[in-house]
Amino acid sequence: MPPGRALDQWTSVTDLSYLLKHLIGGVLASAALLAFLRKVSGASDEPRTKRRRTMFACATALAMAILFFAKLQPYETPSILADPVARYAFLAYTLLFLGYLTASLLGGMRLCWRWGHNSSGPALSWGLRIVGMGLAAGVAYAVVRATTITTRIHGDGLFPGAMDDYISTALLMAALVLIVAGTSLPMLSLLHSWRTKRHALLRLRPLWRDLTQVTPSVRLHAPRSVVTEHLNPLNVHDRLYRRGVEIRDAALALNNYASPALRKRAQQHAEAHGLFGTQAAIAAEACWLATARHAKLRGAAPGSSVEHRPAGGGRDLHSEISALTQLSDAYHSDLVRDFTDAEDRLMEPLA
């Protein structure tokens, strides 16, 4: 037995599922979709406007319920048209529902058209445009359905046979598919951003672990295990931001363990391996950071204060993490290992 028919029999209310389908799948869903579009598009929403939309939705739902229980009982939907009074109540009920649906969809189309050109990223922009196309298909569905019901009340319908039902169903399915596809695009973009940040977080862990091991005071929290790090999907953005800060703080703490002479040798070492410009500067920074870490582990005393200028970085998280990732790759390269081994051999006679 279909769930709708089971509900009707359980409540002893004929076609109650028909009313609930329109109230939940129509009025509530369209109101929720409009609120969602306003949220993701960044449109401002005054409290008075929000209350007005809520009252409009509630008034529509109340009027539909009154018409349903006052005039559309105890008829089943196919037999309503045989009663002269009930069929006009059914027409009013249908036009009220479709009118609210059309108004909501048109409001959503305006939002999509306005904010689709001013959104923060291509995924959101195209997502809103696709949703707008789906809403336009929904408006077309509502218009065709309203015309079909009206013409059936007074005659044989707009199209011959069941053609109007096929057209309405096709428009409704197109609307649903486009709306689902459009609303999924921003979520896919967020998922891609999350995956990118999580990859960077895990990729920077070895560098972070090495540097903060000798400068534990820069850590905000106690280190977590590798398994916990991999399995925890929460707060990836904040954790990545904090990891970048702690790496930079650790480098600053190790700064006085790297003399100007050491930095010069590191720069010459990088250039001797064919690097130049920013690549050479990043490799040189990785060289003296690794050497400074070894010096602190040996218990060496810090030298005089040296100005610390990171080889790369930027004002936003993306450019900063990009620079730190390059630093991490250089830090774990053979070039840096060769440099630190040579520096350690120079320090052995002094130990």
mmCIF file with all atom_site columns, C-alpha atoms in Angstrom, residues 199-211 240 243-244 247-248 251 278-279 281-287 289-290 311-313 319-337:
data_model
loop_
_atom_site.group_PDB
_atom_site.id
_atom_site.type_symbol
_atom_site.label_atom_id
_atom_site.label_alt_id
_atom_site.label_comp_id
_atom_site.label_asym_id
_atom_site.label_entity_id
_atom_site.label_seq_id
_atom_site.pdbx_PDB_ins_code
_atom_site.Cartn_x
_atom_site.Cartn_y
_atom_site.Cartn_z
_atom_site.occupancy
_atom_site.B_iso_or_equiv
_atom_site.pdbx_formal_charge
_atom_site.auth_seq_id
_atom_site.auth_comp_id
_atom_site.auth_asym_id
_atom_site.auth_atom_id
_atom_site.pdbx_PDB_model_num
ATOM 1  C CA . HIS A 1 199 ? 46.116 17.827 2.437  1.00 0.00 ? 199 HIS A CA 1
ATOM 2  C CA . ALA A 1 200 ? 48.205 20.893 3.279  1.00 0.00 ? 200 ALA A CA 1
ATOM 3  C CA . LEU A 1 201 ? 47.666 20.329 7.007  1.00 0.00 ? 201 LEU A CA 1
ATOM 4  C CA . LEU A 1 202 ? 48.990 16.780 6.811  1.00 0.00 ? 202 LEU A CA 1
ATOM 5  C CA . ARG A 1 203 ? 51.766 17.729 4.417  1.00 0.00 ? 203 ARG A CA 1
ATOM 6  C CA . LEU A 1 204 ? 53.090 20.382 6.819  1.00 0.00 ? 204 LEU A CA 1
ATOM 7  C CA . ARG A 1 205 ? 53.006 18.072 9.838  1.00 0.00 ? 205 ARG A CA 1
ATOM 8  C CA . PRO A 1 206 ? 56.604 16.744 9.496  1.00 0.00 ? 206 PRO A CA 1
ATOM 9  C CA . LEU A 1 207 ? 58.067 20.270 9.268  1.00 0.00 ? 207 LEU A CA 1
ATOM 10 C CA . TRP A 1 208 ? 55.848 21.479 12.119 1.00 0.00 ? 208 TRP A CA 1
ATOM 11 C CA . ARG A 1 209 ? 56.813 18.487 14.259 1.00 0.00 ? 209 ARG A CA 1
ATOM 12 C CA . ASP A 1 210 ? 60.561 18.970 13.718 1.00 0.00 ? 210 ASP A CA 1
ATOM 13 C CA . LEU A 1 211 ? 60.581 22.705 14.401 1.00 0.00 ? 211 LEU A CA 1
ATOM 14 C CA . LEU A 1 240 ? 45.879 24.777 9.230  1.00 0.00 ? 240 LEU A CA 1
ATOM 15 C CA . ARG A 1 243 ? 49.954 25.204 12.090 1.00 0.00 ? 243 ARG A CA 1
ATOM 16 C CA . GLY A 1 244 ? 51.252 27.947 9.818  1.00 0.00 ? 244 GLY A CA 1
ATOM 17 C CA . ILE A 1 247 ? 55.858 27.037 12.074 1.00 0.00 ? 247 ILE A CA 1
ATOM 18 C CA . ARG A 1 248 ? 56.614 30.729 11.644 1.00 0.00 ? 248 ARG A CA 1
ATOM 19 C CA . ALA A 1 251 ? 61.410 29.670 12.842 1.00 0.00 ? 251 ALA A CA 1
ATOM 20 C CA . THR A 1 278 ? 62.799 32.756 -4.608 1.00 0.00 ? 278 THR A CA 1
ATOM 21 C CA . GLN A 1 279 ? 63.653 29.055 -4.963 1.00 0.00 ? 279 GLN A CA 1
ATOM 22 C CA . ALA A 1 281 ? 65.943 31.838 -0.870 1.00 0.00 ? 281 ALA A CA 1
ATOM 23 C CA . ILE A 1 282 ? 63.481 29.152 0.265  1.00 0.00 ? 282 ILE A CA 1
ATOM 24 C CA . ALA A 1 283 ? 66.105 26.421 0.023  1.00 0.00 ? 283 ALA A CA 1
ATOM 25 C CA . ALA A 1 284 ? 68.584 28.564 1.962  1.00 0.00 ? 284 ALA A CA 1
ATOM 26 C CA . GLU A 1 285 ? 65.987 29.199 4.685  1.00 0.00 ? 285 GLU A CA 1
ATOM 27 C CA . ALA A 1 286 ? 65.342 25.470 4.918  1.00 0.00 ? 286 ALA A CA 1
ATOM 28 C CA . CYS A 1 287 ? 69.092 24.850 5.216  1.00 0.00 ? 287 CYS A CA 1
ATOM 29 C CA . LEU A 1 289 ? 66.476 26.187 9.854  1.00 0.00 ? 289 LEU A CA 1
ATOM 30 C CA . ALA A 1 290 ? 67.562 22.543 9.853  1.00 0.00 ? 290 ALA A CA 1
ATOM 31 C CA . ALA A 1 311 ? 61.755 33.759 2.076  1.00 0.00 ? 311 ALA A CA 1
ATOM 32 C CA . GLY A 1 312 ? 58.124 33.480 1.051  1.00 0.00 ? 312 GLY A CA 1
ATOM 33 C CA . GLY A 1 313 ? 54.624 34.063 2.320  1.00 0.00 ? 313 GLY A CA 1
ATOM 34 C CA . SER A 1 319 ? 49.760 32.233 -0.288 1.00 0.00 ? 319 SER A CA 1
ATOM 35 C CA . GLU A 1 320 ? 51.200 31.600 3.169  1.00 0.00 ? 320 GLU A CA 1
ATOM 36 C CA . ILE A 1 321 ? 50.465 27.878 3.059  1.00 0.00 ? 321 ILE A CA 1
ATOM 37 C CA . SER A 1 322 ? 51.857 27.704 -0.464 1.00 0.00 ? 322 SER A CA 1
ATOM 38 C CA . ALA A 1 323 ? 55.125 29.239 0.751  1.00 0.00 ? 323 ALA A CA 1
ATOM 39 C CA . LEU A 1 324 ? 55.282 26.944 3.791  1.00 0.00 ? 324 LEU A CA 1
ATOM 40 C CA . THR A 1 325 ? 54.650 23.907 1.612  1.00 0.00 ? 325 THR A CA 1
ATOM 41 C CA . GLN A 1 326 ? 57.601 24.864 -0.586 1.00 0.00 ? 326 GLN A CA 1
ATOM 42 C CA . LEU A 1 327 ? 59.674 25.373 2.554  1.00 0.00 ? 327 LEU A CA 1
ATOM 43 C CA . SER A 1 328 ? 58.632 21.930 3.836  1.00 0.00 ? 328 SER A CA 1
ATOM 44 C CA . ASP A 1 329 ? 59.544 20.263 0.543  1.00 0.00 ? 329 ASP A CA 1
ATOM 45 C CA . ALA A 1 330 ? 62.945 21.931 0.587  1.00 0.00 ? 330 ALA A CA 1
ATOM 46 C CA . TYR A 1 331 ? 63.473 21.111 4.272  1.00 0.00 ? 331 TYR A CA 1
ATOM 47 C CA . HIS A 1 332 ? 63.119 17.381 3.573  1.00 0.00 ? 332 HIS A CA 1
ATOM 48 C CA . SER A 1 333 ? 65.205 17.396 0.384  1.00 0.00 ? 333 SER A CA 1
ATOM 49 C CA . ASP A 1 334 ? 68.648 15.905 -0.207 1.00 0.00 ? 334 ASP A CA 1
ATOM 50 C CA . LEU A 1 335 ? 69.986 19.426 -0.712 1.00 0.00 ? 335 LEU A CA 1
ATOM 51 C CA . VAL A 1 336 ? 69.227 20.348 2.901  1.00 0.00 ? 336 VAL A CA 1
ATOM 52 C CA . ARG A 1 337 ? 70.427 17.007 4.270  1.00 0.00 ? 337 ARG A CA 1
#
